[in-house]
mmCIF file of C-alpha atoms in Angstrom:
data_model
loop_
_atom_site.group_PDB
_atom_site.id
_atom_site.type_symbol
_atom_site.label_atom_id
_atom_site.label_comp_id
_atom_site.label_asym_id
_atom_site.label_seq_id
_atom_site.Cartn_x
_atom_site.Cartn_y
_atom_site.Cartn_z
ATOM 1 C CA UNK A 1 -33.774 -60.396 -56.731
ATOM 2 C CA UNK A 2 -32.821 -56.716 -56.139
ATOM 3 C CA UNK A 3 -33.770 -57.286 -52.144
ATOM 4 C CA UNK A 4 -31.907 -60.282 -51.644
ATOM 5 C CA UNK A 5 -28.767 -58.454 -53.562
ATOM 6 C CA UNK A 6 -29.006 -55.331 -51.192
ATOM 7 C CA UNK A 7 -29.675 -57.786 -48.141
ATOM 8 C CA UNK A 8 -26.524 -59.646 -48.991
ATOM 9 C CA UNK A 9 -24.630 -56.085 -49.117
ATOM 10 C CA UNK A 10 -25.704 -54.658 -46.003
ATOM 11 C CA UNK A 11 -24.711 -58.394 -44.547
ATOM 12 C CA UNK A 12 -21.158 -58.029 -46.137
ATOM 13 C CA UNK A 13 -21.130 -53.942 -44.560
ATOM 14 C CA UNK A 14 -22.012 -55.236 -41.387
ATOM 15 C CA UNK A 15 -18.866 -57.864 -41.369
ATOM 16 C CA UNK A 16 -16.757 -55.563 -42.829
ATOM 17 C CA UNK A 17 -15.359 -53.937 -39.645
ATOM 18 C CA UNK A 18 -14.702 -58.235 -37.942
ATOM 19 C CA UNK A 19 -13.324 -58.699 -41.568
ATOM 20 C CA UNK A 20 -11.028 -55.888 -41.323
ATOM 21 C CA UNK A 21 -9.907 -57.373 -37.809
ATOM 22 C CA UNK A 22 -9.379 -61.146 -38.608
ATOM 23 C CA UNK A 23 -5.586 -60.842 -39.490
ATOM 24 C CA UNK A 24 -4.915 -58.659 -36.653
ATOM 25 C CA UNK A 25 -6.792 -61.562 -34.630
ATOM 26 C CA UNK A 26 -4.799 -64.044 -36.159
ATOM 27 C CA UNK A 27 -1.857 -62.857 -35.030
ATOM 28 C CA UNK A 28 -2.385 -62.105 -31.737
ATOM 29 C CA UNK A 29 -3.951 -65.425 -31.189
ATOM 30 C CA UNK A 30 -0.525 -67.140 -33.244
ATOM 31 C CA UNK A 31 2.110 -64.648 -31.104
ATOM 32 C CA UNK A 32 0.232 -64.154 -27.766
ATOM 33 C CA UNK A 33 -2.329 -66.383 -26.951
ATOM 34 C CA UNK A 34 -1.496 -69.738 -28.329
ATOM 35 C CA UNK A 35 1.864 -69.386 -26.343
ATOM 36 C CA UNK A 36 0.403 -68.351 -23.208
ATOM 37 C CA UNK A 37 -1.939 -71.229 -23.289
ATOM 38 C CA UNK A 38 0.937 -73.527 -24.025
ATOM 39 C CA UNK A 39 3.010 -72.270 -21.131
ATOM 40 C CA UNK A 40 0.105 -72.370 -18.592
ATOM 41 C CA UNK A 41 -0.250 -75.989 -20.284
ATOM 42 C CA UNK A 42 3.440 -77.039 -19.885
ATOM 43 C CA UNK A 43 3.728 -75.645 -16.030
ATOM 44 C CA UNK A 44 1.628 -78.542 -14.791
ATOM 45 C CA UNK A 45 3.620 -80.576 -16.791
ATOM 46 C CA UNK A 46 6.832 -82.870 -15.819
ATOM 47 C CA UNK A 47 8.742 -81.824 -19.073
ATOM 48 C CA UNK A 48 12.586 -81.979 -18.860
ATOM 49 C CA UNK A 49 13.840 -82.147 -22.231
ATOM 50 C CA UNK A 50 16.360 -84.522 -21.857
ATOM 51 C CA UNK A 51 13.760 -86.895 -19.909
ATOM 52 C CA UNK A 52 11.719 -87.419 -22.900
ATOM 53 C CA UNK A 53 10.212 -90.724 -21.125
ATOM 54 C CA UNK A 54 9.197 -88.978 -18.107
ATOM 55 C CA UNK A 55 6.992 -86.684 -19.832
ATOM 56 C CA UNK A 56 3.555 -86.204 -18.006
ATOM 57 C CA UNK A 57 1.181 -84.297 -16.024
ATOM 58 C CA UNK A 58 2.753 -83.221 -12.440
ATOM 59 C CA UNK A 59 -0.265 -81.106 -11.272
ATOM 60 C CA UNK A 60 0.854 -78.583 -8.982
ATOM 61 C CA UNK A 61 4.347 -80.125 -8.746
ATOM 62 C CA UNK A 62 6.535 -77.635 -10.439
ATOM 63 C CA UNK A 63 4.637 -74.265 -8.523
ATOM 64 C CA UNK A 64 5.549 -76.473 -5.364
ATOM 65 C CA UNK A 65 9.111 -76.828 -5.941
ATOM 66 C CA UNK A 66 9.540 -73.207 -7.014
ATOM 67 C CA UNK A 67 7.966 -72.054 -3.912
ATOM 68 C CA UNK A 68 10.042 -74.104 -1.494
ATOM 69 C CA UNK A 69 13.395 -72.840 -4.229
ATOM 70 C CA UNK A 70 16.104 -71.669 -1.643
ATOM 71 C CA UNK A 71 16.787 -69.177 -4.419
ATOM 72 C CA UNK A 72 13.243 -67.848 -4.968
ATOM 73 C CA UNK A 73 13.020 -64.771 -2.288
ATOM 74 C CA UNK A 74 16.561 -63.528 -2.810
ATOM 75 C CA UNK A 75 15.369 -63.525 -7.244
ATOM 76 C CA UNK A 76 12.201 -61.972 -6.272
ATOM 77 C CA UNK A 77 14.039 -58.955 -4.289
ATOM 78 C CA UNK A 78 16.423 -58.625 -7.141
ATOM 79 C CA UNK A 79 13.480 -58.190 -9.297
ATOM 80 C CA UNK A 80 11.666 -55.520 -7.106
ATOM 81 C CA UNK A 81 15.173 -53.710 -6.758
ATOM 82 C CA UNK A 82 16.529 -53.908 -10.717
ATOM 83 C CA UNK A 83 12.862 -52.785 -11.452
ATOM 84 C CA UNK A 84 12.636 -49.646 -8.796
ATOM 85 C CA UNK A 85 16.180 -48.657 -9.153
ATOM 86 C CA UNK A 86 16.299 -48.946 -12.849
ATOM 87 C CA UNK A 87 13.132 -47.213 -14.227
ATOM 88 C CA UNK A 88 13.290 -44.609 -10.813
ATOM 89 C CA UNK A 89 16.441 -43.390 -11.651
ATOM 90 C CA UNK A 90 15.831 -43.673 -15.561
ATOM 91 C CA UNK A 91 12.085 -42.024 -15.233
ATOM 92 C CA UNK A 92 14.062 -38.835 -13.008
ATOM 93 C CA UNK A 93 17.375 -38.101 -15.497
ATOM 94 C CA UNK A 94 15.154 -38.828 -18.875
ATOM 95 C CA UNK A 95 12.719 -36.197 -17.353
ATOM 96 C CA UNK A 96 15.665 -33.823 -16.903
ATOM 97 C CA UNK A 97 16.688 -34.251 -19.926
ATOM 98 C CA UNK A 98 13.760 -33.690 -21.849
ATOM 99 C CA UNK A 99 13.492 -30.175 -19.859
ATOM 100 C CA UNK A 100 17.004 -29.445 -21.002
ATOM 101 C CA UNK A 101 16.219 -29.985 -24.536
ATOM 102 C CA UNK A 102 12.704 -28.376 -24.618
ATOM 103 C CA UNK A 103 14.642 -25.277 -24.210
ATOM 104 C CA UNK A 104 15.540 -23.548 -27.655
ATOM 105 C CA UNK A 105 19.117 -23.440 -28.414
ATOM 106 C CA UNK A 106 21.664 -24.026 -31.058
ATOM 107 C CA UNK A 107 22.644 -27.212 -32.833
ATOM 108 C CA UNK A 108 19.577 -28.414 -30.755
ATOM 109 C CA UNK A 109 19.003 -31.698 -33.450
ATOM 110 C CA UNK A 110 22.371 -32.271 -33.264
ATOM 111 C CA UNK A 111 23.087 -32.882 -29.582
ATOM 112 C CA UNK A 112 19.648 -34.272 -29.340
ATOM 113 C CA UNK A 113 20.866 -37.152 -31.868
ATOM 114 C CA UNK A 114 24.006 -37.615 -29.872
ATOM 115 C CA UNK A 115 21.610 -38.200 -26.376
ATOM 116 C CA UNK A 116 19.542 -40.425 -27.731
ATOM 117 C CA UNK A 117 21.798 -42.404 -29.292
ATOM 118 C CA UNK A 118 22.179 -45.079 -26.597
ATOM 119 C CA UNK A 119 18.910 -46.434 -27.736
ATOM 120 C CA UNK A 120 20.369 -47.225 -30.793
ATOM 121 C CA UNK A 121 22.793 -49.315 -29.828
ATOM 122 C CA UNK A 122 22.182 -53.212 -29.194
ATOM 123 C CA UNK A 123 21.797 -54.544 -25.106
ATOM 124 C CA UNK A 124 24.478 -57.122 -26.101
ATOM 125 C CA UNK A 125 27.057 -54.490 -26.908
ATOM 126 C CA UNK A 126 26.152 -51.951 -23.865
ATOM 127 C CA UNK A 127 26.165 -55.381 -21.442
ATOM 128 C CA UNK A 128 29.576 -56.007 -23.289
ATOM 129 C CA UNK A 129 31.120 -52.285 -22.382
ATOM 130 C CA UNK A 130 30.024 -52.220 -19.142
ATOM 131 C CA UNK A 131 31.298 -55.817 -18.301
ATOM 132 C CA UNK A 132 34.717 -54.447 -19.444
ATOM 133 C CA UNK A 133 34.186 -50.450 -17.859
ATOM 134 C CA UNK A 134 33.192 -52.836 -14.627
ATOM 135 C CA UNK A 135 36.253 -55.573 -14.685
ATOM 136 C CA UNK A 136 38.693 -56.248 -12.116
ATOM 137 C CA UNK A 137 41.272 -56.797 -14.795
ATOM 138 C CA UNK A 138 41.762 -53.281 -16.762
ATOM 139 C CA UNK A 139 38.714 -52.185 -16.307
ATOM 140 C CA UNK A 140 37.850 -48.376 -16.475
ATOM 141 C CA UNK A 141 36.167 -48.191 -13.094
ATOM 142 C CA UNK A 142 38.957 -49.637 -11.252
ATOM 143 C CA UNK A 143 41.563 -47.705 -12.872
ATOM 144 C CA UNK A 144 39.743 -44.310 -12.451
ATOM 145 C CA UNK A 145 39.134 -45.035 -8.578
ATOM 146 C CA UNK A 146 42.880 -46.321 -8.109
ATOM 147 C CA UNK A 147 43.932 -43.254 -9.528
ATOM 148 C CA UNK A 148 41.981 -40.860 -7.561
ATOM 149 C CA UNK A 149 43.344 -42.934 -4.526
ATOM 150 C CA UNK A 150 39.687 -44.273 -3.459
ATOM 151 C CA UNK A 151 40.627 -48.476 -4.055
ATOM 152 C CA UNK A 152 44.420 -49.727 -3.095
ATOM 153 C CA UNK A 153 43.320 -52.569 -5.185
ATOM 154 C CA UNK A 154 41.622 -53.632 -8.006
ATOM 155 C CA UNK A 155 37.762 -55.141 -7.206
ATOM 156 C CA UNK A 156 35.956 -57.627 -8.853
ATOM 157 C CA UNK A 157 32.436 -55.593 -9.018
ATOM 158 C CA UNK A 158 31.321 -57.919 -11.118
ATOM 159 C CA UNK A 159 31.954 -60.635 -8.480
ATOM 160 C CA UNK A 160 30.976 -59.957 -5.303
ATOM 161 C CA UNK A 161 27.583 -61.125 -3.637
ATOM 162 C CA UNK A 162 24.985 -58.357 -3.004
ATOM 163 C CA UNK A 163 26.755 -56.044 -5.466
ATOM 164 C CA UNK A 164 27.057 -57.992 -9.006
ATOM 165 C CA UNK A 165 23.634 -56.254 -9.410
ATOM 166 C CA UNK A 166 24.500 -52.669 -9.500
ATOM 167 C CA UNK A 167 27.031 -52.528 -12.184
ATOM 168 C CA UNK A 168 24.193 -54.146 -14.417
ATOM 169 C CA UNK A 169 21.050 -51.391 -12.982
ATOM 170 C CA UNK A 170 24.046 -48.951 -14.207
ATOM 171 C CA UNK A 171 24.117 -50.069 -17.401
ATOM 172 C CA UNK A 172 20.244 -50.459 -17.671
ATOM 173 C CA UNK A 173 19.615 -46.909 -16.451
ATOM 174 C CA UNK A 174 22.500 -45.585 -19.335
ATOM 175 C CA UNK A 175 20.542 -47.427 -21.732
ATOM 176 C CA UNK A 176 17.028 -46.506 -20.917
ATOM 177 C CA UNK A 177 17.272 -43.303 -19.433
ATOM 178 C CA UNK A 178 16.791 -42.020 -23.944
ATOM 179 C CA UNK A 179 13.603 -43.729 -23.896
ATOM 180 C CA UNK A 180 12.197 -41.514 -20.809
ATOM 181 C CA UNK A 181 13.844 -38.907 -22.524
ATOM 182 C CA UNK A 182 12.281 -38.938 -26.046
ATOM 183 C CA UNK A 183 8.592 -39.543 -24.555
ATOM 184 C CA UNK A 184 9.074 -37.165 -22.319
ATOM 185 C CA UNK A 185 10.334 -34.367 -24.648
ATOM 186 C CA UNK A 186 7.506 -34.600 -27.486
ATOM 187 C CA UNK A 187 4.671 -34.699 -24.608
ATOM 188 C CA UNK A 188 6.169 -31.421 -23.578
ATOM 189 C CA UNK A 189 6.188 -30.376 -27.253
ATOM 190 C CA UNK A 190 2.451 -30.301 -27.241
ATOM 191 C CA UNK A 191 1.827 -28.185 -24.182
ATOM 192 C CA UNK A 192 0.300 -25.196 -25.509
ATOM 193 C CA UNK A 193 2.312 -22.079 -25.661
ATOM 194 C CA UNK A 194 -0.792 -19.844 -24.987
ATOM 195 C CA UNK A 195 -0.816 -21.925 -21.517
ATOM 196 C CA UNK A 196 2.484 -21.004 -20.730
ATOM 197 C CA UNK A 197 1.932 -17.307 -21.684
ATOM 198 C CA UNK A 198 -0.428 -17.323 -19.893
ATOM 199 C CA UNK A 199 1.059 -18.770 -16.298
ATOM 200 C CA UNK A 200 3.987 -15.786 -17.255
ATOM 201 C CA UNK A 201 1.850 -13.346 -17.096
ATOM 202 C CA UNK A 202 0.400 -14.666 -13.932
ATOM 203 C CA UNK A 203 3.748 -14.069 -12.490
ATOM 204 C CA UNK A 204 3.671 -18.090 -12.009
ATOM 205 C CA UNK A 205 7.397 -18.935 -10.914
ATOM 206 C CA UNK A 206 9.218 -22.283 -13.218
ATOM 207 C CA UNK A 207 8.513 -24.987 -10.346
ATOM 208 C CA UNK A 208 4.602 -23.412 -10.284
ATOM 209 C CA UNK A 209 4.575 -23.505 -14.188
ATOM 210 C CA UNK A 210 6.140 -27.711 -13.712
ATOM 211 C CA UNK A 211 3.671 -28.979 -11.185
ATOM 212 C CA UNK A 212 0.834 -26.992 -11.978
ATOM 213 C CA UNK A 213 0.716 -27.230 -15.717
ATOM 214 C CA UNK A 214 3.566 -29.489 -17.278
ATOM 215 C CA UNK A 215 3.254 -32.105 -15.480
ATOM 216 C CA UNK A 216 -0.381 -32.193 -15.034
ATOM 217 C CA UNK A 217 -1.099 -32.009 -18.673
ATOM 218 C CA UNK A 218 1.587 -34.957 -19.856
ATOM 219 C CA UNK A 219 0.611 -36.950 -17.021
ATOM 220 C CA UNK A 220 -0.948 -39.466 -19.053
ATOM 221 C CA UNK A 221 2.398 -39.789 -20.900
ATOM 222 C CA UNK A 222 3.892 -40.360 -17.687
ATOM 223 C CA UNK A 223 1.879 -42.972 -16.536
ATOM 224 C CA UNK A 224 1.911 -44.974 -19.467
ATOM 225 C CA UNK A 225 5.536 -44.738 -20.337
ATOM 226 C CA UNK A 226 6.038 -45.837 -16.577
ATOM 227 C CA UNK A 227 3.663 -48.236 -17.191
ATOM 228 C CA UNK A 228 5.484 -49.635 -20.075
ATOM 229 C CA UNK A 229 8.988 -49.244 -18.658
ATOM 230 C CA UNK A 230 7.943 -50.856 -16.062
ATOM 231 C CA UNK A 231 6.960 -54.162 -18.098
ATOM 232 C CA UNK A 232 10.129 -53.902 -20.377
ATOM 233 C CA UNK A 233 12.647 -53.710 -17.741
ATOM 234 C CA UNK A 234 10.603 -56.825 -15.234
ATOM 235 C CA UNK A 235 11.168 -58.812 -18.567
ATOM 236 C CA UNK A 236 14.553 -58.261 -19.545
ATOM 237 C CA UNK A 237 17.400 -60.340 -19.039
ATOM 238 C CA UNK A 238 20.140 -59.404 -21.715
ATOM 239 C CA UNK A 239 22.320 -57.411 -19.285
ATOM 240 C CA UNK A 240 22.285 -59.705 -16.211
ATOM 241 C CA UNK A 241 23.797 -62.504 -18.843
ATOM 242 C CA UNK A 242 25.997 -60.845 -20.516
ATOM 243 C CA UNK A 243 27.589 -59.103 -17.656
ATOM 244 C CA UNK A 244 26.943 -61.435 -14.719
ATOM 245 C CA UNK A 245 25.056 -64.316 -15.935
ATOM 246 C CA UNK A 246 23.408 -64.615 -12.646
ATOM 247 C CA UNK A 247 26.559 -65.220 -10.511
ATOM 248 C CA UNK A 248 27.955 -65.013 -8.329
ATOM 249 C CA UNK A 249 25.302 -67.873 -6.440
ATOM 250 C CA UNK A 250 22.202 -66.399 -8.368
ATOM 251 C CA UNK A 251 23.023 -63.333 -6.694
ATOM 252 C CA UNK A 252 22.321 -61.022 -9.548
ATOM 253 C CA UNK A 253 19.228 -63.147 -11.252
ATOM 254 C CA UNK A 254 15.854 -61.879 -12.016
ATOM 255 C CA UNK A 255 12.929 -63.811 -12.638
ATOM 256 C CA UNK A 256 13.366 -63.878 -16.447
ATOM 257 C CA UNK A 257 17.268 -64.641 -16.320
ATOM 258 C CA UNK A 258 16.463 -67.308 -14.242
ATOM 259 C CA UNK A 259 13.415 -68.629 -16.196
ATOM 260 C CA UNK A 260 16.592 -68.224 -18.920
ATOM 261 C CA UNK A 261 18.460 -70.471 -16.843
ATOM 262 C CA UNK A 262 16.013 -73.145 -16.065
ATOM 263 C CA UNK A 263 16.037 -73.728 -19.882
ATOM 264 C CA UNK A 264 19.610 -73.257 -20.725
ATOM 265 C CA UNK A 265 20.913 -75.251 -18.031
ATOM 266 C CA UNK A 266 18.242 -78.004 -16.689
ATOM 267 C CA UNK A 267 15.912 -78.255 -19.262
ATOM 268 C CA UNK A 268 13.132 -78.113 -16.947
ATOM 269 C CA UNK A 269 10.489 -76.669 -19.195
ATOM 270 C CA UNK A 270 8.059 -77.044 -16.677
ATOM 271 C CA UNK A 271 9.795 -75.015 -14.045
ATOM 272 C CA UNK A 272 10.312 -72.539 -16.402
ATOM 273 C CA UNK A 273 7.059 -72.196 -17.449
ATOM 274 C CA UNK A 274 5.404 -72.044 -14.291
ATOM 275 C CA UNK A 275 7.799 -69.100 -13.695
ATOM 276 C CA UNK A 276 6.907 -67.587 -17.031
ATOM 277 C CA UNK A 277 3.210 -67.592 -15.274
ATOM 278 C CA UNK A 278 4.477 -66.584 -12.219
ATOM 279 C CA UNK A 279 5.690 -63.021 -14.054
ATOM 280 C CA UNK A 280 2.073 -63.120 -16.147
ATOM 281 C CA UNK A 281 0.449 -63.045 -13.162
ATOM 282 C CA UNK A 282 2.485 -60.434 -11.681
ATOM 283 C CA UNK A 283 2.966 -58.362 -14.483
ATOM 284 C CA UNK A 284 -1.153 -58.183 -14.396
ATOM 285 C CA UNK A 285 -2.154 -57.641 -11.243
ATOM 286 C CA UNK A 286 1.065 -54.378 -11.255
ATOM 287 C CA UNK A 287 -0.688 -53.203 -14.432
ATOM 288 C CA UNK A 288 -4.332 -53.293 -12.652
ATOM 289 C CA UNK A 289 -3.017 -50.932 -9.330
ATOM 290 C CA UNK A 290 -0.875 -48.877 -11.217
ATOM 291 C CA UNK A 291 -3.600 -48.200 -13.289
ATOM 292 C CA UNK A 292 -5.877 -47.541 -10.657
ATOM 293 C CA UNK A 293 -3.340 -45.876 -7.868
ATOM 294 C CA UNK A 294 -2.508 -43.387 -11.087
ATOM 295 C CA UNK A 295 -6.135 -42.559 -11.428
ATOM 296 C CA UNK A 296 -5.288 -43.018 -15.593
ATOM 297 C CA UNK A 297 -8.635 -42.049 -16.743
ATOM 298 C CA UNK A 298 -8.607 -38.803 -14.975
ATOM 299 C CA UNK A 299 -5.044 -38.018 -15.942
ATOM 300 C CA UNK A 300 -4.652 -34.929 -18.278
ATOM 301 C CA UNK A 301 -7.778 -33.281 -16.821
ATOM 302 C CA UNK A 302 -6.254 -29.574 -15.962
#
């Protein structure tokens, strides 16, 4: 009796740690993979909503008529460019700023809590405030370069083709450039201050001290909050409809404000899903190179 008791405990010890894991499981199998499996399901599907009796399987039909979408190449370069433009220039003023606030000074929390309070605030309202900085009609912009003599008349930014895009990457960077900011600044908190000693002594100059020791040791910060930003800004759409919507001709789209507007506005559900697995797909294989190109596992090694 006392053996079977003690088997039946070291059974329950070794389930403990799959025990432990089962709601975690259950969720990402309810929030992640259940969804992705339904979305791979419905992209071989012919599912308009409002054609509820032409519901059926369409094999490859919906990957075919994405790739022959007059619209397709000119969303994919917007994509490439509102990704590069927005974390590149985000990823180069956050760093700056966390330098400039590594440095002791006075009031330090305070100003600190004023930078970083764009993060704060909700894409909706920033998408808002730069719709209205960016408008023909009153807008800030205008009236600041009509006063300095640079426009003789107002422009619709927000309205031209090839440049409805930049107003938006704009407000992206002013909203994300915090983010970079705040990683940046508490990897640079946990440098070691016998290391930098150290390189002062040395005589080591303050570029030698950056790329020899700063950014070497938060380098694995780096890559994963690149990594991350990365994913975040490929997958956001908030700004582009608030400010632009996608106009003027789908000028300003990216993949997921389109996938937004196969839903809103067609109903295709199957065009939109195949270009929900479209950005899976992409999303993975960027992840994989990055990943590998950054040389992640080495990362931090000084």
């Amino acid at each position: 009796m006392f053996s079977r008791s003690l088997t039946g405990r070291r059974r329950l010890r070794a389930l403990q740690p799959y025990l432990l894991l089962l709601p975690a499981f259950v969720i990402v199998l309810a929030f992640f993979a259940y969804p992705v499996a339904k979305a791979f399901q419905l992209s071989f599907m012919r599912y308009v909503l409002y054609r509820q009796n032409d519901i059926g399987f369409a094999g490859l039909e919906n990957y075919r008529a994405l790739l022959t979408d007059p619209n397709l190449l000119r969303i994919l370069w917007n994509s490439l460019i509102w990704v590069v433009a927005t974390v590149g220039l985000q990823f180069l003023l956050g760093f700056v700023l966390a330098l400039a606030l590594n440095r002791p000074s006075r009031g330090k929390n305070a100003y600190q809590a004023v930078v970083f309070l764009p993060w704060a605030v909700s894409a909706f309202l920033i998408g808002m405030i730069f719709k209205w900085m960016f408008s023909e009609h009153n807008g800030l912009i205008n009236h600041l370069l009509l006063q300095i003599g640079l426009l003789d008349k107002p422009v619709a930014f927000l309205a031209m083709m090839n440049v409805s895009i930049i107003p938006v990457i704009i407000a992206m960077v002013w909203y994300g450039v915090p983010f970079f900011g705040m990683m940046i600044l508490a990897a640079l908190q946990s440098i070691p201050h016998e290391m930098m000693e150290a390189a002062d002594i040395d005589g080591a100059g303050k570029m030698r001290k950056l790329f020899s020791i700063v950014i070497p040791y938060i380098k694995p910060t780096l890559i994963l909050t690149v990594l991350l930003r990365v994913i975040w800004v490929f997958n956001s759409a908030e700004l582009i409809y608030v400010m632009t919507n996608g106009g003027p001709v789908n000028s300003s789209h990216n993949l997921p404000s389109y996938t937004f507007d196969k839903i809103g506005y067609s109903a295709d559900y199957g065009q939109a899903s195949a270009l929900g697995v479209m950005m899976l797909i992409i999303m993975a294989v960027y992840t994989v190179f990055f990943l590998k190109a950054t040389k992640y596992n080495e990362a931090g090694d000084i």
